[in-house]
mmCIF file of C-alpha atoms in Angstrom:
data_model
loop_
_atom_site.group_PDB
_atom_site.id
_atom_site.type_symbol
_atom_site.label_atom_id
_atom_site.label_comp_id
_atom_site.label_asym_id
_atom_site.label_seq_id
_atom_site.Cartn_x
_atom_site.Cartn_y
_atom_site.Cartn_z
ATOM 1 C CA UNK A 1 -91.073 -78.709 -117.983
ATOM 2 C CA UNK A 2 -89.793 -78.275 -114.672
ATOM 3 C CA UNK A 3 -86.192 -80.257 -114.137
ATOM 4 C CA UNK A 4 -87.781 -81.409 -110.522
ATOM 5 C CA UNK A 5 -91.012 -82.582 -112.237
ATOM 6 C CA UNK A 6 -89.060 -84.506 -115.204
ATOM 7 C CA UNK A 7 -86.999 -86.225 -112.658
ATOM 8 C CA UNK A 8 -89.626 -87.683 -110.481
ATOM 9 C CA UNK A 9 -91.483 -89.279 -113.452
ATOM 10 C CA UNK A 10 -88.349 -90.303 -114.754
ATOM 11 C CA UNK A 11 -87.996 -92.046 -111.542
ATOM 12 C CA UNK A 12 -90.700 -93.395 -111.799
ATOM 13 C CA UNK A 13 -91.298 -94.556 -115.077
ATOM 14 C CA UNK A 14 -87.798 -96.298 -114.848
ATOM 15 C CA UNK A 15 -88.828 -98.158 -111.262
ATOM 16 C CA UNK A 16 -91.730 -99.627 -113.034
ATOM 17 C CA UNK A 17 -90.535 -100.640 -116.040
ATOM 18 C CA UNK A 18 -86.977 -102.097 -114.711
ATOM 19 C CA UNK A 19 -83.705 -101.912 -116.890
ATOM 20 C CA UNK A 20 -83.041 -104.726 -119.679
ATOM 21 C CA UNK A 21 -79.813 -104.220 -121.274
ATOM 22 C CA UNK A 22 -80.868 -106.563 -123.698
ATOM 23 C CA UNK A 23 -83.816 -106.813 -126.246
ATOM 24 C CA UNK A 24 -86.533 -109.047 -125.454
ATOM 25 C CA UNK A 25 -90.259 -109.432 -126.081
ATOM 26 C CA UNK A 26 -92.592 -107.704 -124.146
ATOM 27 C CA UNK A 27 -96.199 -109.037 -123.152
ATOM 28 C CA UNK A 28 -97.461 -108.173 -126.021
ATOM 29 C CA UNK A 29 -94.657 -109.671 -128.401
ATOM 30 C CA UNK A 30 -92.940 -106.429 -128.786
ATOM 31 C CA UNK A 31 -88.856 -105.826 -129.028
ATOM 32 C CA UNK A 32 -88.273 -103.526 -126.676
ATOM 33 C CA UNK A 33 -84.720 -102.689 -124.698
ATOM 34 C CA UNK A 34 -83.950 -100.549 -121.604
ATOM 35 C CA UNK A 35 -86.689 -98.873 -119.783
ATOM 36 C CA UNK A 36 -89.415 -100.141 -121.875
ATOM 37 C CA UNK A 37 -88.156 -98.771 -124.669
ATOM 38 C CA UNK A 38 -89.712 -100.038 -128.667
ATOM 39 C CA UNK A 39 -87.136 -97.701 -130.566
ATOM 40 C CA UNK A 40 -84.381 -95.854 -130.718
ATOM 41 C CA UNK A 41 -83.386 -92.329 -130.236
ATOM 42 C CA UNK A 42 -82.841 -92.053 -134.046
ATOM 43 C CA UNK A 43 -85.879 -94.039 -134.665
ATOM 44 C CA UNK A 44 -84.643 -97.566 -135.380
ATOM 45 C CA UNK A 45 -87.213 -99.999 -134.154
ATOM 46 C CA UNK A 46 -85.712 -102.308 -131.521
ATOM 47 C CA UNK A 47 -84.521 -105.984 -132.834
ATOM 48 C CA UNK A 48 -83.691 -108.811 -131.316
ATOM 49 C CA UNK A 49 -79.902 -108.776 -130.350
ATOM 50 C CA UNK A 50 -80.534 -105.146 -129.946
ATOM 51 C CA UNK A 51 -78.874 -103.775 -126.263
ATOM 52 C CA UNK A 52 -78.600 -99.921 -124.680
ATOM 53 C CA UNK A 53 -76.458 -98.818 -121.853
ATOM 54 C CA UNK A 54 -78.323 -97.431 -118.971
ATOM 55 C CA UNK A 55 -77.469 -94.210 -119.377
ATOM 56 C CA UNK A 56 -78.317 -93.899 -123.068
ATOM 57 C CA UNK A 57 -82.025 -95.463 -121.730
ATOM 58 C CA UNK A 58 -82.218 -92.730 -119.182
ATOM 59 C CA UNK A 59 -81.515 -89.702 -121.805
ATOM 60 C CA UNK A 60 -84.342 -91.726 -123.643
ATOM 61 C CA UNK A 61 -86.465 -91.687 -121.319
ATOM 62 C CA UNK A 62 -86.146 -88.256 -120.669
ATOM 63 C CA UNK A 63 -86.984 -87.088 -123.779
ATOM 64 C CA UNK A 64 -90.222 -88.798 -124.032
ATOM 65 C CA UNK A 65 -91.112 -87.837 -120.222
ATOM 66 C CA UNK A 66 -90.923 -84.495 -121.728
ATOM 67 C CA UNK A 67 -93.013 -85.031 -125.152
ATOM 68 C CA UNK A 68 -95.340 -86.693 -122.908
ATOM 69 C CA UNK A 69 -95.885 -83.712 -120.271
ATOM 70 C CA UNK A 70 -96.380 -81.346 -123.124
ATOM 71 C CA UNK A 71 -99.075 -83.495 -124.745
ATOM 72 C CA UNK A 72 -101.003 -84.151 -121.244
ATOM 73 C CA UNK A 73 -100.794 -80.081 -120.571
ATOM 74 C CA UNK A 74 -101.954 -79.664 -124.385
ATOM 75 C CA UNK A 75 -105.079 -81.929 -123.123
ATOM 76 C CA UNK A 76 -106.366 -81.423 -119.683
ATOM 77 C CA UNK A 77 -107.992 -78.615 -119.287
ATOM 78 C CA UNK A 78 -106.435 -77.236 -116.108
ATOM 79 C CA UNK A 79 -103.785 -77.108 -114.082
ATOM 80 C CA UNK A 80 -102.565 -80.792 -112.414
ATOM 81 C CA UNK A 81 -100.366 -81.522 -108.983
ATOM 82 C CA UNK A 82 -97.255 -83.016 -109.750
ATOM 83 C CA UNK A 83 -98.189 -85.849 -108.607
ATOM 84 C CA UNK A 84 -100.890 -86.480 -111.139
ATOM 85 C CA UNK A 85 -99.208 -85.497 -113.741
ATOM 86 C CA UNK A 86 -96.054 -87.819 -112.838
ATOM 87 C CA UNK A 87 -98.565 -90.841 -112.997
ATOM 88 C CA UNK A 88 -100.332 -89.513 -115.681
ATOM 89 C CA UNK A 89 -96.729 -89.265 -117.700
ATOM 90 C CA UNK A 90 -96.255 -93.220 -116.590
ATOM 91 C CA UNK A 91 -99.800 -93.548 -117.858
ATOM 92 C CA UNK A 92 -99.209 -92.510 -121.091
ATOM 93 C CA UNK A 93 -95.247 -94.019 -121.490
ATOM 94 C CA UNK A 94 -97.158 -97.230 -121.234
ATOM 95 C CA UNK A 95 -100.020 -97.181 -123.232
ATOM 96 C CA UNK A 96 -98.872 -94.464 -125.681
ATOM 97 C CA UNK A 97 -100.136 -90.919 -126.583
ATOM 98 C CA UNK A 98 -102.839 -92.188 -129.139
ATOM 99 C CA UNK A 99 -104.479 -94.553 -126.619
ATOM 100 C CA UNK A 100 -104.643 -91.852 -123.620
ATOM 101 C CA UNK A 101 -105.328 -88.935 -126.470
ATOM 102 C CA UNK A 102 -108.586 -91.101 -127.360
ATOM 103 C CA UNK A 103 -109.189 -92.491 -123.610
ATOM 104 C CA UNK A 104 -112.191 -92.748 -121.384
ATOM 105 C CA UNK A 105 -109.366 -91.851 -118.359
ATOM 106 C CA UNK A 106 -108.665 -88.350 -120.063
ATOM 107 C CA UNK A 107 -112.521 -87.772 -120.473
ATOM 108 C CA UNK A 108 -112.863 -88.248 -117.366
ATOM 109 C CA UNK A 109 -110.591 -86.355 -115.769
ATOM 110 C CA UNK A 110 -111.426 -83.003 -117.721
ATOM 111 C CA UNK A 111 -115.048 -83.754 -116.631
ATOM 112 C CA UNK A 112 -113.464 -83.957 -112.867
ATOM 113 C CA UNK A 113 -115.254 -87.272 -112.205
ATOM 114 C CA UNK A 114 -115.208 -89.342 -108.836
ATOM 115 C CA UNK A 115 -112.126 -90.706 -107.587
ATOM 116 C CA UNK A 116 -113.538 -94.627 -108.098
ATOM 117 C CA UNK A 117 -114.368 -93.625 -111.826
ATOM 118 C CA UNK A 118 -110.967 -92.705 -112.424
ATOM 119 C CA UNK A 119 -109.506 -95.684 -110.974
ATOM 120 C CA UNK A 120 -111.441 -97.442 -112.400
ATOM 121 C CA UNK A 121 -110.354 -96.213 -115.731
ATOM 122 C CA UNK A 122 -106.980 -97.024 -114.873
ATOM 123 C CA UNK A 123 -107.740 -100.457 -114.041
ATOM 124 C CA UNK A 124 -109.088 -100.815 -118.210
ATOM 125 C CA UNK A 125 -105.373 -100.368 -119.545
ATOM 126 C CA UNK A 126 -104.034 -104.194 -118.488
ATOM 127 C CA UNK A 127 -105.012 -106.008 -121.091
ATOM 128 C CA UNK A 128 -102.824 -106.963 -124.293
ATOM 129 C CA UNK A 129 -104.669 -108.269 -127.145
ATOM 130 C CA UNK A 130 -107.287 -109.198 -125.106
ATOM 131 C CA UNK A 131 -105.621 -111.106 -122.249
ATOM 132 C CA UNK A 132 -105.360 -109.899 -118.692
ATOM 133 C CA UNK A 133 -101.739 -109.251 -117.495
ATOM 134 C CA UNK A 134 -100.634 -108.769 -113.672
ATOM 135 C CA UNK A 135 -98.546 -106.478 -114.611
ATOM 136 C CA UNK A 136 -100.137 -103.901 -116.139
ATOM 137 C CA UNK A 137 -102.689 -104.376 -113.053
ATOM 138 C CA UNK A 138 -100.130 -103.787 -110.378
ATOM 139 C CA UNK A 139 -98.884 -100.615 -112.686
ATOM 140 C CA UNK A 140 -102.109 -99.265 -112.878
ATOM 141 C CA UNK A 141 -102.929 -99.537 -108.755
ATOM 142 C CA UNK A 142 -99.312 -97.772 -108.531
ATOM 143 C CA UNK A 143 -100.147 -94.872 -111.019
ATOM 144 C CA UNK A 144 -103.958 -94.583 -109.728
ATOM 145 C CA UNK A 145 -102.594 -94.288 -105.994
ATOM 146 C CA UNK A 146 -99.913 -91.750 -106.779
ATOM 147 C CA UNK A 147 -102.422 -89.940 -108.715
ATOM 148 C CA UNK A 148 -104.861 -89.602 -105.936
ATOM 149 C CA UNK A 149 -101.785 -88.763 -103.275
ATOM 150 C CA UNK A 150 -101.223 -85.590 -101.503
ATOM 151 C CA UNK A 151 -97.682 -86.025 -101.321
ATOM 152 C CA UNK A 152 -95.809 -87.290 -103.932
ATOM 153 C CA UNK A 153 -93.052 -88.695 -101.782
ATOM 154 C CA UNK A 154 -95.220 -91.486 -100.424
ATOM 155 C CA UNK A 155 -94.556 -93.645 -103.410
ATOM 156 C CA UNK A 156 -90.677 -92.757 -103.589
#
């Protein structure tokens, strides 16, 4: 993965989901710590009472940025902009690499459907167990306009 490429979804990925040093429940009821983080580098679930230094959260992050990017180039079937693939990567931190393996959004774009059909796909992932979170919406309108940007400085 390119060091320029990991960077900017880093970025990005850490912008939206803000730094807690300490564990707390997520919208769906989850531990989680850092930047959105559910577990550990070594695995360990998070707990409550759990904390992470930014830093350690970063290196995390990184990691999984790269997992991620390897998975989305194993499944679209050509060749993205950065700029999709950095909200793509976002994407798929969020929901997980099941859900976006199995998605309507990834269908979608291998088929190269319209622009409004993949927003709209977007716009499916921001619910949690059933209940409509702002959230996730505002997310999703970030990672669907980066997506469809020329430039991927206009969001940075």
């Amino acid at each position: 993965m390119d060091k320029n490429l990991c960077k900017k979804a880093v970025d990005f990925v850490c912008d939206l989901e803000g730094f807690k040093e300490y564990a707390y429940k997520d919208s769906g009821g989850v531990w989680t710590v850092g930047y959105g983080q559910t577990y550990f580098s070594g695995g360990k679930k998070v707990m409550q009472y759990d904390k992470i230094g930014k830093t350690e959260s970063i290196l995390f992050v990184q990691k999984k940025v790269e997992k991620i990017y390897y998975n989305i180039v194993k499944r679209i079937n050509r060749t993205l902009p950065e700029n999709q693939y950095v909200a793509l990567i976002s994407f798929v931190y969020n929901v997980g690499e099941t859900a976006f393996n199995r998605s309507t959004l990834l269908k979608f774009i291998n088929m190269n459907r319209e622009k409004i059909e993949i927003i709209s796909e977007f716009k499916n992932w921001v619910y949690v167990k059933g209940v409509f979170v702002q959230g996730l919406l505002n997310r999703r309108l970030k990672e669907s306009s980066l997506y469809f940007q020329e430039k991927i400085g206009e969001l940075f």
